[in-house]
PDB file of C-alpha atoms and ligand atoms in Angstrom:
ATOM      1  CA  UNK H   1      31.343 -32.161   1.398  1.00 56.00           C
ATOM      2  CA  UNK H   2      28.035 -30.437  -0.360  1.00 57.00           C
ATOM      3  CA  UNK H   3      28.388 -27.445   1.657  1.00 53.00           C
ATOM      4  CA  UNK H   4      32.009 -27.102   0.037  1.00 59.00           C
ATOM      5  CA  UNK H   5      30.670 -26.393  -3.195  1.00 62.00           C
ATOM      6  CA  UNK H   6      30.713 -22.849  -3.046  1.00 70.00           C
ATOM      7  CA  UNK H   7      28.701 -22.317  -6.495  1.00 86.00           C
ATOM      8  CA  UNK H   8      25.940 -24.906  -5.688  1.00 88.00           C
ATOM      9  CA  UNK H   9      25.312 -23.083  -2.268  1.00 91.00           C
ATOM     10  CA  UNK H  10      25.733 -20.028  -2.997  1.00 94.00           C
ATOM     11  CA  UNK H  11      23.100 -19.926  -6.012  1.00 95.00           C
ATOM     12  CA  UNK H  12      20.788 -21.643  -3.443  1.00 95.00           C
ATOM     13  CA  UNK H  13      21.379 -18.764  -1.241  1.00 96.00           C
ATOM     14  CA  UNK H  14      21.032 -16.323  -4.032  1.00 97.00           C
ATOM     15  CA  UNK H  15      17.693 -17.712  -5.094  1.00 98.00           C
ATOM     16  CA  UNK H  16      16.415 -18.188  -1.269  1.00 98.00           C
ATOM     17  CA  UNK H  17      16.918 -14.498  -1.314  1.00 98.00           C
ATOM     18  CA  UNK H  18      15.315 -13.068  -4.123  1.00 98.00           C
ATOM     19  CA  UNK H  19      11.920 -15.544  -3.236  1.00 98.00           C
ATOM     20  CA  UNK H  20      11.979 -14.044   0.070  1.00 98.00           C
ATOM     21  CA  UNK H  21      12.336 -10.444  -1.911  1.00 98.00           C
ATOM     22  CA  UNK H  22       9.111 -11.533  -3.975  1.00 98.00           C
ATOM     23  CA  UNK H  23       7.305 -12.969  -0.530  1.00 98.00           C
ATOM     24  CA  UNK H  24       8.025 -10.005   1.378  1.00 98.00           C
ATOM     25  CA  UNK H  25       6.850  -7.414  -1.525  1.00 98.00           C
ATOM     26  CA  UNK H  26       3.706  -9.008  -1.707  1.00 98.00           C
ATOM     27  CA  UNK H  27       2.759  -9.403   1.937  1.00 98.00           C
ATOM     28  CA  UNK H  28       3.639  -5.450   2.481  1.00 97.00           C
ATOM     29  CA  UNK H  29       1.472  -4.651  -0.943  1.00 97.00           C
ATOM     30  CA  UNK H  30      -1.333  -6.440  -0.189  1.00 98.00           C
ATOM     31  CA  UNK H  31      -2.507  -4.786   3.158  1.00 98.00           C
ATOM     32  CA  UNK H  32      -2.400  -1.711   1.089  1.00 97.00           C
ATOM     33  CA  UNK H  33      -4.721  -2.484  -1.504  1.00 98.00           C
ATOM     34  CA  UNK H  34      -7.176  -3.731   1.549  1.00 98.00           C
ATOM     35  CA  UNK H  35      -6.661  -0.201   2.815  1.00 98.00           C
ATOM     36  CA  UNK H  36      -7.819   1.285  -0.371  1.00 98.00           C
ATOM     37  CA  UNK H  37     -10.394  -1.411  -1.133  1.00 98.00           C
ATOM     38  CA  UNK H  38     -12.271  -0.401   2.067  1.00 98.00           C
ATOM     39  CA  UNK H  39     -13.169   2.603   0.392  1.00 97.00           C
ATOM     40  CA  UNK H  40     -14.983   1.031  -2.432  1.00 97.00           C
ATOM     41  CA  UNK H  41     -18.882   0.842  -2.759  1.00 96.00           C
ATOM     42  CA  UNK H  42     -19.713  -2.737  -2.864  1.00 95.00           C
ATOM     43  CA  UNK H  43     -20.267  -4.370  -6.548  1.00 95.00           C
ATOM     44  CA  UNK H  44     -18.781  -0.831  -8.125  1.00 98.00           C
ATOM     45  CA  UNK H  45     -16.406  -1.298 -10.663  1.00 98.00           C
ATOM     46  CA  UNK H  46     -13.452   0.032  -8.227  1.00 98.00           C
ATOM     47  CA  UNK H  47     -14.273  -2.929  -5.874  1.00 98.00           C
ATOM     48  CA  UNK H  48     -14.087  -5.238  -8.879  1.00 98.00           C
ATOM     49  CA  UNK H  49     -10.651  -4.018  -9.793  1.00 98.00           C
ATOM     50  CA  UNK H  50      -9.295  -4.173  -6.325  1.00 98.00           C
ATOM     51  CA  UNK H  51     -10.785  -8.116  -6.280  1.00 98.00           C
ATOM     52  CA  UNK H  52      -8.871  -8.964  -9.391  1.00 98.00           C
ATOM     53  CA  UNK H  53      -5.486  -7.320  -7.897  1.00 98.00           C
ATOM     54  CA  UNK H  54      -5.563  -8.909  -4.800  1.00 98.00           C
ATOM     55  CA  UNK H  55      -6.667 -12.560  -6.126  1.00 98.00           C
ATOM     56  CA  UNK H  56      -3.702 -11.999  -8.844  1.00 98.00           C
ATOM     57  CA  UNK H  57      -1.499 -10.652  -6.415  1.00 98.00           C
ATOM     58  CA  UNK H  58      -1.643 -13.599  -4.096  1.00 98.00           C
ATOM     59  CA  UNK H  59      -1.898 -16.362  -6.464  1.00 98.00           C
ATOM     60  CA  UNK H  60       0.850 -15.119  -8.687  1.00 98.00           C
ATOM     61  CA  UNK H  61       3.233 -13.576  -6.519  1.00 98.00           C
ATOM     62  CA  UNK H  62       2.472 -14.254  -3.090  1.00 98.00           C
ATOM     63  CA  UNK H  63       1.683 -17.958  -2.562  1.00 98.00           C
ATOM     64  CA  UNK H  64       4.451 -19.367  -5.395  1.00 98.00           C
ATOM     65  CA  UNK H  65       7.289 -17.141  -3.574  1.00 98.00           C
ATOM     66  CA  UNK H  66       6.445 -18.595  -0.057  1.00 98.00           C
ATOM     67  CA  UNK H  67       6.729 -22.220  -1.566  1.00 98.00           C
ATOM     68  CA  UNK H  68       9.899 -21.358  -3.246  1.00 98.00           C
ATOM     69  CA  UNK H  69      11.134 -19.719   0.195  1.00 98.00           C
ATOM     70  CA  UNK H  70      10.204 -22.772   1.987  1.00 98.00           C
ATOM     71  CA  UNK H  71      11.793 -25.266  -0.864  1.00 98.00           C
ATOM     72  CA  UNK H  72      14.921 -23.310  -1.033  1.00 98.00           C
ATOM     73  CA  UNK H  73      15.223 -22.520   2.812  1.00 97.00           C
ATOM     74  CA  UNK H  74      14.590 -26.456   3.305  1.00 96.00           C
ATOM     75  CA  UNK H  75      17.346 -27.326   0.965  1.00 96.00           C
ATOM     76  CA  UNK H  76      19.808 -24.817   2.623  1.00 94.00           C
ATOM     77  CA  UNK H  77      19.256 -26.444   5.950  1.00 92.00           C
ATOM     78  CA  UNK H  78      19.835 -29.827   4.395  1.00 92.00           C
ATOM     79  CA  UNK H  79      22.939 -28.765   3.169  1.00 90.00           C
ATOM     80  CA  UNK H  80      23.979 -27.194   6.258  1.00 88.00           C
ATOM     81  CA  UNK H  81      22.999 -30.461   8.158  1.00 88.00           C
ATOM     82  CA  UNK H  82      25.121 -32.252   6.088  1.00 87.00           C
ATOM     83  CA  UNK H  83      27.987 -30.525   7.198  1.00 83.00           C
ATOM     84  CA  UNK H  84      27.343 -29.083  10.636  1.00 83.00           C
ATOM     85  CA  UNK H  85      24.866 -31.210  12.606  1.00 81.00           C
ATOM     86  CA  UNK H  86      21.655 -30.770  14.001  1.00 80.00           C
ATOM     87  CA  UNK H  87      22.783 -28.535  16.805  1.00 80.00           C
ATOM     88  CA  UNK H  88      23.275 -25.617  14.521  1.00 77.00           C
ATOM     89  CA  UNK H  89      19.611 -25.460  14.098  1.00 79.00           C
ATOM     90  CA  UNK H  90      19.048 -25.383  17.862  1.00 85.00           C
ATOM     91  CA  UNK H  91      21.138 -22.107  18.533  1.00 90.00           C
ATOM     92  CA  UNK H  92      19.167 -19.058  19.909  1.00 94.00           C
ATOM     93  CA  UNK H  93      19.535 -17.100  16.236  1.00 94.00           C
ATOM     94  CA  UNK H  94      18.354 -20.133  14.283  1.00 93.00           C
ATOM     95  CA  UNK H  95      15.306 -20.299  16.912  1.00 94.00           C
ATOM     96  CA  UNK H  96      14.589 -16.832  16.583  1.00 97.00           C
ATOM     97  CA  UNK H  97      14.520 -16.989  12.957  1.00 97.00           C
ATOM     98  CA  UNK H  98      11.818 -20.174  12.928  1.00 96.00           C
ATOM     99  CA  UNK H  99       9.786 -17.774  15.226  1.00 97.00           C
ATOM    100  CA  UNK H 100       9.734 -15.195  12.797  1.00 98.00           C
ATOM    101  CA  UNK H 101       9.112 -17.489   9.884  1.00 98.00           C
ATOM    102  CA  UNK H 102       6.066 -18.699  12.022  1.00 98.00           C
ATOM    103  CA  UNK H 103       4.835 -15.241  12.191  1.00 98.00           C
ATOM    104  CA  UNK H 104       5.171 -14.499   8.462  1.00 98.00           C
ATOM    105  CA  UNK H 105       3.565 -17.666   7.519  1.00 98.00           C
ATOM    106  CA  UNK H 106       0.737 -16.965   9.947  1.00 98.00           C
ATOM    107  CA  UNK H 107       0.109 -13.030   9.047  1.00 98.00           C
ATOM    108  CA  UNK H 108      -0.005 -14.811   5.245  1.00 98.00           C
ATOM    109  CA  UNK H 109      -2.853 -17.154   6.234  1.00 98.00           C
ATOM    110  CA  UNK H 110      -4.387 -14.009   7.801  1.00 98.00           C
ATOM    111  CA  UNK H 111      -4.444 -12.343   4.569  1.00 98.00           C
ATOM    112  CA  UNK H 112      -5.363 -14.775   2.375  1.00 98.00           C
ATOM    113  CA  UNK H 113      -8.545 -15.357   4.740  1.00 98.00           C
ATOM    114  CA  UNK H 114      -8.940 -11.577   4.296  1.00 98.00           C
ATOM    115  CA  UNK H 115      -8.636 -11.891   0.700  1.00 98.00           C
ATOM    116  CA  UNK H 116     -11.666 -13.979   0.822  1.00 98.00           C
ATOM    117  CA  UNK H 117     -13.354 -12.044   2.980  1.00 98.00           C
ATOM    118  CA  UNK H 118     -13.047  -8.689   0.328  1.00 98.00           C
ATOM    119  CA  UNK H 119     -14.055 -11.298  -2.461  1.00 98.00           C
ATOM    120  CA  UNK H 120     -17.389 -12.294  -0.506  1.00 97.00           C
ATOM    121  CA  UNK H 121     -17.926  -8.452   0.639  1.00 97.00           C
ATOM    122  CA  UNK H 122     -17.581  -9.691   4.169  1.00 97.00           C
ATOM    123  CA  UNK H 123     -14.600  -7.396   5.524  1.00 97.00           C
ATOM    124  CA  UNK H 124     -15.287  -5.653   8.238  1.00 96.00           C
ATOM    125  CA  UNK H 125     -11.937  -4.365   9.126  1.00 97.00           C
ATOM    126  CA  UNK H 126     -11.216  -0.850   8.783  1.00 97.00           C
ATOM    127  CA  UNK H 127      -8.871   1.292   6.686  1.00 98.00           C
ATOM    128  CA  UNK H 128      -7.203   1.904  10.043  1.00 97.00           C
ATOM    129  CA  UNK H 129      -6.372  -1.349  10.789  1.00 98.00           C
ATOM    130  CA  UNK H 130      -4.897  -2.192   7.574  1.00 97.00           C
ATOM    131  CA  UNK H 131      -2.854   0.829   7.724  1.00 96.00           C
ATOM    132  CA  UNK H 132      -1.713   0.096  11.339  1.00 95.00           C
ATOM    133  CA  UNK H 133      -0.714  -3.564  10.677  1.00 94.00           C
ATOM    134  CA  UNK H 134       1.003  -3.069   7.292  1.00 90.00           C
ATOM    135  CA  UNK H 135       4.440  -3.136   9.006  1.00 91.00           C
ATOM    136  CA  UNK H 136       3.979  -6.304  11.046  1.00 94.00           C
ATOM    137  CA  UNK H 137       5.923  -8.368   8.208  1.00 96.00           C
ATOM    138  CA  UNK H 138       8.608  -5.745   8.065  1.00 96.00           C
ATOM    139  CA  UNK H 139       9.391  -5.853  11.552  1.00 97.00           C
ATOM    140  CA  UNK H 140       9.395  -9.814  11.550  1.00 97.00           C
ATOM    141  CA  UNK H 141      11.836  -9.561   8.363  1.00 97.00           C
ATOM    142  CA  UNK H 142      14.346  -7.356  10.268  1.00 98.00           C
ATOM    143  CA  UNK H 143      14.305  -9.916  13.292  1.00 98.00           C
ATOM    144  CA  UNK H 144      14.795 -12.960  10.863  1.00 98.00           C
ATOM    145  CA  UNK H 145      17.333 -11.178   8.677  1.00 97.00           C
ATOM    146  CA  UNK H 146      19.335 -10.002  11.692  1.00 98.00           C
ATOM    147  CA  UNK H 147      19.316 -13.241  13.250  1.00 97.00           C
ATOM    148  CA  UNK H 148      20.844 -14.978   9.959  1.00 95.00           C
ATOM    149  CA  UNK H 149      23.431 -12.276   9.788  1.00 96.00           C
ATOM    150  CA  UNK H 150      24.690 -11.995  13.145  1.00 96.00           C
ATOM    151  CA  UNK H 151      24.083 -15.639  14.083  1.00 93.00           C
ATOM    152  CA  UNK H 152      23.818 -14.408  17.768  1.00 93.00           C
ATOM    153  CA  UNK H 153      24.529 -17.077  20.360  1.00 89.00           C
ATOM    154  CA  UNK H 154      26.110 -19.692  18.100  1.00 81.00           C
TER     155      UNK H 154
HETATM  156  C1  HEM M 201      10.821 -22.132   5.673  1.00 69.93           C
HETATM  157  C2  HEM M 201      11.523 -20.678   5.550  1.00 69.93           C
HETATM  158  C3  HEM M 201      13.197 -20.479   5.628  1.00 69.93           C
HETATM  159  C4  HEM M 201      14.165 -21.521   5.801  1.00 69.93           C
HETATM  160  C5  HEM M 201      14.068 -23.126   6.124  1.00 69.93           C
HETATM  161  C6  HEM M 201      15.233 -20.900   5.796  1.00 69.93           C
HETATM  162  C7  HEM M 201      16.592 -21.167   5.758  1.00 69.93           C
HETATM  163  C8  HEM M 201      17.820 -20.616   5.666  1.00 69.93           C
HETATM  164  C9  HEM M 201      19.002 -21.312   5.482  1.00 69.93           C
HETATM  165  C10 HEM M 201      19.384 -22.558   5.783  1.00 69.93           C
HETATM  166  C11 HEM M 201      20.124 -20.273   5.343  1.00 69.93           C
HETATM  167  C12 HEM M 201      21.346 -20.389   5.308  1.00 69.93           C
HETATM  168  C13 HEM M 201      21.872 -20.021   6.708  1.00 69.93           C
HETATM  169  C14 HEM M 201      23.616 -19.996   6.957  1.00 69.93           C
HETATM  170  O1  HEM M 201      23.973 -20.985   7.139  1.00 69.93           O
HETATM  171  O2  HEM M 201      24.142 -19.264   6.729  1.00 69.93           O
HETATM  172  C15 HEM M 201      19.269 -19.061   5.024  1.00 69.93           C
HETATM  173  C16 HEM M 201      19.932 -18.077   4.591  1.00 69.93           C
HETATM  174  C17 HEM M 201      18.960 -16.391   4.821  1.00 69.93           C
HETATM  175  N1  HEM M 201      17.559 -16.673   4.981  1.00 69.93           N
HETATM  176 FE1  HEM M 201      16.269 -18.048   5.037  1.00 69.93          FE
HETATM  177  N2  HEM M 201      15.197 -19.597   5.426  1.00 69.93           N
HETATM  178  C18 HEM M 201      13.575 -19.326   5.280  1.00 69.93           C
HETATM  179  C19 HEM M 201      12.786 -18.057   5.470  1.00 69.93           C
HETATM  180  C20 HEM M 201      13.583 -16.967   5.253  1.00 69.93           C
HETATM  181  C21 HEM M 201      12.841 -15.613   5.408  1.00 69.93           C
HETATM  182  C22 HEM M 201      11.653 -15.708   5.628  1.00 69.93           C
HETATM  183  C23 HEM M 201      13.924 -14.788   5.547  1.00 69.93           C
HETATM  184  C24 HEM M 201      13.555 -13.036   5.410  1.00 69.93           C
HETATM  185  C25 HEM M 201      12.697 -12.375   5.501  1.00 69.93           C
HETATM  186  C26 HEM M 201      15.087 -15.296   5.326  1.00 69.93           C
HETATM  187  C27 HEM M 201      16.346 -14.515   5.065  1.00 69.93           C
HETATM  188  C28 HEM M 201      17.375 -15.173   4.910  1.00 69.93           C
HETATM  189  C29 HEM M 201      18.823 -14.398   4.739  1.00 69.93           C
HETATM  190  C30 HEM M 201      18.834 -12.749   4.582  1.00 69.93           C
HETATM  191  C31 HEM M 201      19.813 -15.088   4.374  1.00 69.93           C
HETATM  192  C32 HEM M 201      21.200 -15.422   4.024  1.00 69.93           C
HETATM  193  C33 HEM M 201      21.903 -14.940   5.426  1.00 69.93           C
HETATM  194  C34 HEM M 201      23.582 -14.964   5.361  1.00 69.93           C
HETATM  195  O3  HEM M 201      24.183 -15.185   4.366  1.00 69.93           O
HETATM  196  O4  HEM M 201      24.294 -14.278   6.232  1.00 69.93           O
HETATM  197  N3  HEM M 201      14.814 -16.344   5.204  1.00 69.93           N
HETATM  198  N4  HEM M 201      17.779 -19.266   5.232  1.00 69.93           N
END
């Protein structure tokens, strides 16, 4: 069985977790940049610097790492399906993880839209908003990680 190839599976798992770390770090850092960006006057040098930092963070770190998380995670699902069958993915912990992934992906999309709004000087959200929502992806990550490590209800 492919799942019995410990090296293949464990390397995949390790790469999956590394990609998750990169994705999470970007999702946590981008709203922090937005919070400071709200203080910059439109057209100022500070404004332009934040715009550059935000687009690079999104295009170089956040988007590619999300794609890697999905590719590597999808491959892990495929390997698990070979060995454990579909019922493995219908257990409460797996559905909870899926819900967390949907929250993170939705938040990613929301941040990408906000990045465009800042780039076009259309942001209307306050520094307070960006500070208050900053921990949302971290809460989702706690739920996801504890779901996979405990596999509750399976
Ligand atoms: C499309 C998105 C994702 C897919 C398809 C996916 C799929 C998987 C699969 C199949 C495993 C192996 C489960 C097992 O048999 O033990 C796994 C492990 C893991 N995933 Fe994901 N994952 C995704 C996103 C995430 C995210 C967003 C996080 C964290 C924020 C995460 C954290 C973890 C962790 C920590 C493990 C290791 C669990 C352990 O070995 O005990 N994953 N993932």
